[in-house]
Amino acid sequence: MINDIKYLENLAKQVRVKILDIITTAKSSHLGCSFSIVEILIVLYYEILDITLENWRSVNRERFILSKGHACAALYTVLWQKGFITEDTLNTYYQNGSLLGAHPSLDTIPGIEASTGSLGHGLSIGCGLAYANKLNNLNKKVYVLIGDGECNEGTIWEAALFANHHRLNNLIVILDRNKIQGYGYTEEIIKLEPLQMKWQSFGWNVLRVNGHDITLLVETFNSIQNNEGPTIIIADTLHGKCVDFLENKLEWHYRSPTEEEFKKAKECLV
């Protein structure tokens, strides 16, 4: 590993505290699904991705797309930790006149590769970028993080067919399997399991991992070498991870904390 595991775990804690701060201040939502992807983003940005403030405009660069754009508070916070944006900018999240909307928009701040939030579109964009890299003989990977509820969208499976047909071995998808979507638990809305078999039947290499275990995440990403086709990592996560009264509770998809709940949540995180 490039970084010490304790350092990365502490970063994850700091990121959750900041996410809680900006969402509570803005009275916005999507706290639970932002918390579920924190370790994934930490591992990507600190151990895997070759993306820096200096190279992120280079044609010959890796790319990351947050397809589940409603969890952008987590992405904004990690970009702040990496120096892509200032804390003053981050603190304007979801406020009038801010560059940081409730979904990421292309070209608003460094590090945002695509406007996302209309579910099911990020993977198609990632397929196009990965295909273009192959056509241009660029040996750079494209990473796309999708949600499990997002897999209800037909465009996900159209993109999955495209990626396999063109053998996009430079495309890596991470599926945040937190088991909650906007209006219910995923298995109650539209049954998704067995997810591994479904992606395998579409010709993908499929890996499954605990999405909060930093060591396992690093090992899993590093194990992807010279695959013949696209790869998906199904990351089992917990909606609202690290705050007991948020964990696996549907209401925290759209609610923002009250002042009292904010204090209780912060006590769990620090």
Tab-separated table of C-alpha atoms in Angstrom:
chain	number	residue	atom	x	y	z
A	1	MET	CA	0.000	0.000	0.000
A	2	ILE	CA	1.128	3.541	-0.673
A	3	ASN	CA	-0.291	4.879	2.574
A	4	ASP	CA	-0.527	3.443	6.072
A	5	ILE	CA	-3.873	1.785	6.793
A	6	LYS	CA	-4.391	3.849	9.967
A	7	TYR	CA	-3.812	7.033	7.978
A	8	LEU	CA	-6.485	6.025	5.441
A	9	GLU	CA	-8.940	4.990	8.164
A	10	ASN	CA	-8.447	8.341	9.871
A	11	LEU	CA	-9.034	10.092	6.556
A	12	ALA	CA	-12.307	8.209	6.159
A	13	LYS	CA	-13.361	9.446	9.591
A	14	GLN	CA	-12.485	13.036	8.702
A	15	VAL	CA	-14.378	12.794	5.423
A	16	ARG	CA	-17.541	11.571	7.157
A	17	VAL	CA	-17.360	14.408	9.687
A	18	LYS	CA	-17.079	16.968	6.892
A	19	ILE	CA	-19.902	15.366	4.886
A	20	LEU	CA	-22.098	15.578	7.987
A	21	ASP	CA	-21.147	19.246	8.404
A	22	ILE	CA	-21.903	20.368	4.860
A	23	ILE	CA	-25.124	18.381	4.469
A	24	THR	CA	-26.463	19.608	7.816
A	25	THR	CA	-25.528	23.224	7.056
A	26	ALA	CA	-27.140	23.055	3.623
A	27	LYS	CA	-30.172	21.136	4.941
A	28	SER	CA	-29.710	18.833	1.987
A	29	SER	CA	-30.058	15.050	1.785
A	30	HIS	CA	-28.330	11.811	0.725
A	31	LEU	CA	-26.306	11.489	3.913
A	32	GLY	CA	-26.656	7.696	4.133
A	33	CYS	CA	-25.594	6.970	0.559
A	34	SER	CA	-22.695	9.430	0.837
A	35	PHE	CA	-21.410	7.627	3.937
A	36	SER	CA	-21.602	4.241	2.199
A	37	ILE	CA	-18.972	5.136	-0.426
A	38	VAL	CA	-16.363	6.891	1.743
A	39	GLU	CA	-13.807	4.046	1.944
A	40	ILE	CA	-14.217	3.325	-1.782
A	41	LEU	CA	-13.386	6.938	-2.650
A	42	ILE	CA	-10.504	7.079	-0.169
A	43	VAL	CA	-8.924	3.961	-1.682
A	44	LEU	CA	-9.467	5.171	-5.240
A	45	TYR	CA	-8.019	8.647	-4.704
A	46	TYR	CA	-5.189	7.718	-2.323
A	47	GLU	CA	-4.126	4.279	-3.610
A	48	ILE	CA	-5.357	3.615	-7.133
A	49	LEU	CA	-6.155	6.577	-9.388
A	50	ASP	CA	-3.467	8.426	-11.288
A	51	ILE	CA	-5.385	11.706	-11.015
A	52	THR	CA	-3.849	14.854	-9.574
A	53	LEU	CA	-4.635	18.552	-9.695
A	54	GLU	CA	-1.694	18.895	-12.095
A	55	ASN	CA	-2.681	16.199	-14.620
A	56	TRP	CA	-6.446	16.106	-14.526
A	57	ARG	CA	-6.768	18.057	-17.791
A	58	SER	CA	-4.276	15.833	-19.616
A	59	VAL	CA	-5.728	13.646	-22.370
A	60	ASN	CA	-3.509	10.841	-21.177
A	61	ARG	CA	-5.035	10.472	-17.707
A	62	GLU	CA	-7.215	8.083	-15.753
A	63	ARG	CA	-10.788	9.149	-15.137
A	64	PHE	CA	-13.338	8.659	-12.383
A	65	ILE	CA	-17.077	9.148	-12.806
A	66	LEU	CA	-19.521	9.174	-9.903
A	67	SER	CA	-22.593	7.888	-11.690
A	68	LYS	CA	-24.695	7.939	-8.493
A	69	GLY	CA	-24.292	11.713	-8.497
A	70	HIS	CA	-26.669	12.245	-5.579
A	71	ALA	CA	-23.809	11.129	-3.279
A	72	CYS	CA	-21.595	13.966	-4.507
A	73	ALA	CA	-21.074	15.390	-1.000
A	74	ALA	CA	-18.642	12.501	-0.505
A	75	LEU	CA	-16.830	13.163	-3.790
A	76	TYR	CA	-16.599	16.921	-3.148
A	77	THR	CA	-15.137	16.246	0.294
A	78	VAL	CA	-12.477	13.847	-0.992
A	79	LEU	CA	-11.587	16.315	-3.757
A	80	TRP	CA	-11.150	18.934	-1.032
A	81	GLN	CA	-8.900	16.565	0.925
A	82	LYS	CA	-6.819	16.062	-2.240
A	83	GLY	CA	-6.504	19.810	-2.845
A	84	PHE	CA	-8.786	20.070	-5.877
A	85	ILE	CA	-11.010	22.665	-4.192
A	86	THR	CA	-10.732	24.948	-1.178
A	87	GLU	CA	-12.559	24.480	2.095
A	88	ASP	CA	-14.332	27.801	1.497
A	89	THR	CA	-15.749	26.376	-1.740
A	90	LEU	CA	-16.689	23.086	-0.086
A	91	ASN	CA	-18.539	24.949	2.660
A	92	THR	CA	-20.850	26.489	0.044
A	93	TYR	CA	-22.215	23.058	-0.908
A	94	TYR	CA	-25.850	23.164	-2.074
A	95	GLN	CA	-26.240	26.863	-1.304
A	96	ASN	CA	-27.386	29.661	-3.585
A	97	GLY	CA	-24.656	30.689	-6.010
A	98	SER	CA	-22.409	27.739	-5.151
A	99	LEU	CA	-20.380	25.808	-7.717
A	100	LEU	CA	-21.281	22.655	-5.803
A	101	GLY	CA	-24.782	21.536	-6.622
A	102	ALA	CA	-26.655	18.536	-5.323
A	103	HIS	CA	-25.343	16.617	-8.342
A	104	PRO	CA	-21.910	17.044	-9.967
A	105	SER	CA	-21.679	19.256	-13.044
A	106	LEU	CA	-18.887	19.057	-15.594
A	107	ASP	CA	-16.391	21.950	-15.615
A	108	THR	CA	-17.622	23.541	-12.387
A	109	ILE	CA	-14.659	22.426	-10.284
A	110	PRO	CA	-11.507	20.413	-11.080
A	111	GLY	CA	-11.974	16.668	-10.891
A	112	ILE	CA	-15.553	16.403	-12.102
A	113	GLU	CA	-15.415	14.346	-15.304
A	114	ALA	CA	-19.124	14.237	-16.131
A	115	SER	CA	-22.447	15.750	-15.165
A	116	THR	CA	-24.260	12.952	-13.389
A	117	GLY	CA	-27.318	12.323	-11.329
A	118	SER	CA	-29.748	11.201	-13.983
A	119	LEU	CA	-29.330	7.587	-12.993
A	120	GLY	CA	-27.961	5.081	-15.472
A	121	HIS	CA	-25.976	7.546	-17.554
A	122	GLY	CA	-22.550	7.515	-15.888
A	123	LEU	CA	-21.699	3.993	-17.014
A	124	SER	CA	-22.530	4.827	-20.630
A	125	ILE	CA	-20.224	7.859	-20.443
A	126	GLY	CA	-17.518	5.671	-18.932
A	127	CYS	CA	-17.928	3.134	-21.729
A	128	GLY	CA	-17.459	5.879	-24.306
A	129	LEU	CA	-14.321	7.199	-22.591
A	130	ALA	CA	-12.835	3.713	-22.228
A	131	TYR	CA	-13.613	2.886	-25.870
A	132	ALA	CA	-12.012	6.175	-26.990
A	133	ASN	CA	-8.878	5.342	-24.987
A	134	LYS	CA	-8.585	2.015	-26.784
A	135	LEU	CA	-9.093	3.619	-30.197
A	136	ASN	CA	-6.393	6.175	-29.379
A	137	ASN	CA	-4.024	3.558	-27.913
A	138	LEU	CA	-4.077	5.309	-24.531
A	139	ASN	CA	-3.240	2.877	-21.750
A	140	LYS	CA	-5.409	4.568	-19.148
A	141	LYS	CA	-8.266	3.122	-17.119
A	142	VAL	CA	-11.728	4.560	-16.572
A	143	TYR	CA	-13.439	3.973	-13.218
A	144	VAL	CA	-17.194	4.383	-12.706
A	145	LEU	CA	-19.018	4.142	-9.378
A	146	ILE	CA	-22.675	3.155	-9.734
A	147	GLY	CA	-25.427	2.555	-7.180
A	148	ASP	CA	-27.353	-0.653	-6.696
A	149	GLY	CA	-30.747	1.022	-7.144
A	150	GLU	CA	-29.286	2.514	-10.316
A	151	CYS	CA	-29.159	-1.017	-11.726
A	152	ASN	CA	-32.938	-0.762	-12.187
A	153	GLU	CA	-32.190	1.469	-15.171
A	154	GLY	CA	-32.125	-0.245	-18.562
A	155	THR	CA	-29.221	1.905	-19.707
A	156	ILE	CA	-26.968	0.158	-17.191
A	157	TRP	CA	-27.477	-3.132	-18.954
A	158	GLU	CA	-27.195	-1.594	-22.426
A	159	ALA	CA	-23.825	-0.183	-21.373
A	160	ALA	CA	-22.844	-3.548	-19.883
A	161	LEU	CA	-23.524	-5.202	-23.248
A	162	PHE	CA	-21.490	-2.547	-25.079
A	163	ALA	CA	-18.525	-2.881	-22.724
A	164	ASN	CA	-18.388	-6.641	-23.119
A	165	HIS	CA	-18.852	-6.515	-26.904
A	166	HIS	CA	-15.864	-4.170	-27.226
A	167	ARG	CA	-13.864	-6.057	-24.558
A	168	LEU	CA	-13.220	-2.882	-22.573
A	169	ASN	CA	-10.580	-4.250	-20.216
A	170	ASN	CA	-9.706	-0.656	-19.305
A	171	LEU	CA	-13.144	-0.121	-17.711
A	172	ILE	CA	-13.621	-0.831	-14.005
A	173	VAL	CA	-16.993	-0.379	-12.342
A	174	ILE	CA	-17.620	-0.275	-8.624
A	175	LEU	CA	-21.176	-1.076	-7.547
A	176	ASP	CA	-22.114	0.424	-4.167
A	177	ARG	CA	-24.296	-2.385	-2.780
A	178	ASN	CA	-25.817	-0.542	0.185
A	179	LYS	CA	-29.236	-2.159	-0.434
A	180	ILE	CA	-31.259	1.074	-0.126
A	181	GLN	CA	-32.636	3.317	-2.862
A	182	GLY	CA	-34.832	6.396	-2.782
A	183	TYR	CA	-38.158	4.804	-1.953
A	184	GLY	CA	-37.304	1.484	-0.371
A	185	TYR	CA	-34.920	-1.394	0.082
A	186	THR	CA	-33.599	-2.574	-3.263
A	187	GLU	CA	-34.787	-6.140	-2.908
A	188	GLU	CA	-38.329	-4.876	-2.244
A	189	ILE	CA	-38.401	-2.433	-5.178
A	190	ILE	CA	-36.868	-4.655	-7.881
A	191	LYS	CA	-34.995	-7.786	-6.880
A	192	LEU	CA	-31.326	-7.524	-7.912
A	193	GLU	CA	-29.709	-10.673	-6.590
A	194	PRO	CA	-27.911	-12.741	-7.673
A	195	LEU	CA	-25.940	-9.736	-8.910
A	196	GLN	CA	-22.703	-11.624	-9.507
A	197	MET	CA	-24.354	-14.131	-11.844
A	198	LYS	CA	-26.138	-11.367	-13.740
A	199	TRP	CA	-22.949	-9.424	-14.460
A	200	GLN	CA	-21.055	-12.613	-15.274
A	201	SER	CA	-23.767	-13.563	-17.754
A	202	PHE	CA	-23.100	-10.224	-19.478
A	203	GLY	CA	-19.458	-11.261	-19.920
A	204	TRP	CA	-17.912	-9.207	-17.120
A	205	ASN	CA	-15.200	-10.168	-14.680
A	206	VAL	CA	-16.902	-9.943	-11.278
A	207	LEU	CA	-15.305	-9.451	-7.880
A	208	ARG	CA	-17.111	-8.958	-4.573
A	209	VAL	CA	-15.667	-7.309	-1.475
A	210	ASN	CA	-16.538	-5.620	1.816
A	211	GLY	CA	-16.752	-1.997	0.666
A	212	HIS	CA	-15.617	-0.611	4.024
A	213	ASP	CA	-12.470	-2.758	4.398
A	214	ILE	CA	-9.681	-0.545	3.096
A	215	THR	CA	-7.087	-3.315	2.955
A	216	LEU	CA	-9.379	-5.640	0.998
A	217	LEU	CA	-10.417	-2.830	-1.345
A	218	VAL	CA	-6.781	-2.031	-2.155
A	219	GLU	CA	-5.988	-5.706	-2.744
A	220	THR	CA	-9.043	-6.109	-4.960
A	221	PHE	CA	-8.248	-3.100	-7.144
A	222	ASN	CA	-4.610	-4.177	-7.428
A	223	SER	CA	-5.658	-7.696	-8.442
A	224	ILE	CA	-7.202	-6.396	-11.660
A	225	GLN	CA	-4.411	-6.975	-14.149
A	226	ASN	CA	-4.616	-7.869	-17.822
A	227	ASN	CA	-8.247	-8.966	-17.769
A	228	GLU	CA	-9.683	-9.646	-21.197
A	229	GLY	CA	-12.885	-7.687	-20.653
A	230	PRO	CA	-14.550	-5.168	-18.330
A	231	THR	CA	-14.489	-5.692	-14.576
A	232	ILE	CA	-17.040	-4.892	-11.895
A	233	ILE	CA	-16.362	-4.845	-8.159
A	234	ILE	CA	-19.533	-5.369	-6.144
A	235	ALA	CA	-18.790	-3.543	-2.896
A	236	ASP	CA	-21.062	-4.573	-0.018
A	237	THR	CA	-21.581	-1.447	2.070
A	238	LEU	CA	-23.799	-0.055	4.802
A	239	HIS	CA	-26.045	2.941	4.150
A	240	GLY	CA	-25.181	5.504	6.843
A	241	LYS	CA	-22.018	3.636	7.904
A	242	CYS	CA	-20.436	4.614	11.269
A	243	VAL	CA	-23.453	6.365	12.832
A	244	ASP	CA	-25.637	3.789	14.553
A	245	PHE	CA	-28.963	5.605	14.203
A	246	LEU	CA	-28.324	6.235	10.499
A	247	GLU	CA	-27.209	2.754	9.508
A	248	ASN	CA	-29.503	0.873	7.126
A	249	LYS	CA	-32.378	3.313	7.711
A	250	LEU	CA	-34.362	4.247	4.607
A	251	GLU	CA	-35.334	7.651	6.002
A	252	TRP	CA	-31.725	8.862	5.723
A	253	HIS	CA	-31.783	8.748	1.969
A	254	TYR	CA	-33.638	12.066	1.883
A	255	ARG	CA	-33.532	13.541	5.393
A	256	SER	CA	-31.034	16.023	6.771
A	257	PRO	CA	-30.160	15.941	10.498
A	258	THR	CA	-31.752	18.186	13.067
A	259	GLU	CA	-29.413	20.078	15.391
A	260	GLU	CA	-29.765	17.372	18.028
A	261	GLU	CA	-29.220	14.563	15.507
A	262	PHE	CA	-26.172	16.398	14.166
A	263	LYS	CA	-24.620	16.441	17.636
A	264	LYS	CA	-25.346	12.738	18.191
A	265	ALA	CA	-23.946	11.804	14.785
A	266	LYS	CA	-20.787	13.786	15.396
A	267	GLU	CA	-20.272	12.037	18.729
A	268	CYS	CA	-20.304	8.726	16.839
A	269	LEU	CA	-17.710	9.931	14.352
A	270	VAL	CA	-15.084	11.646	16.513
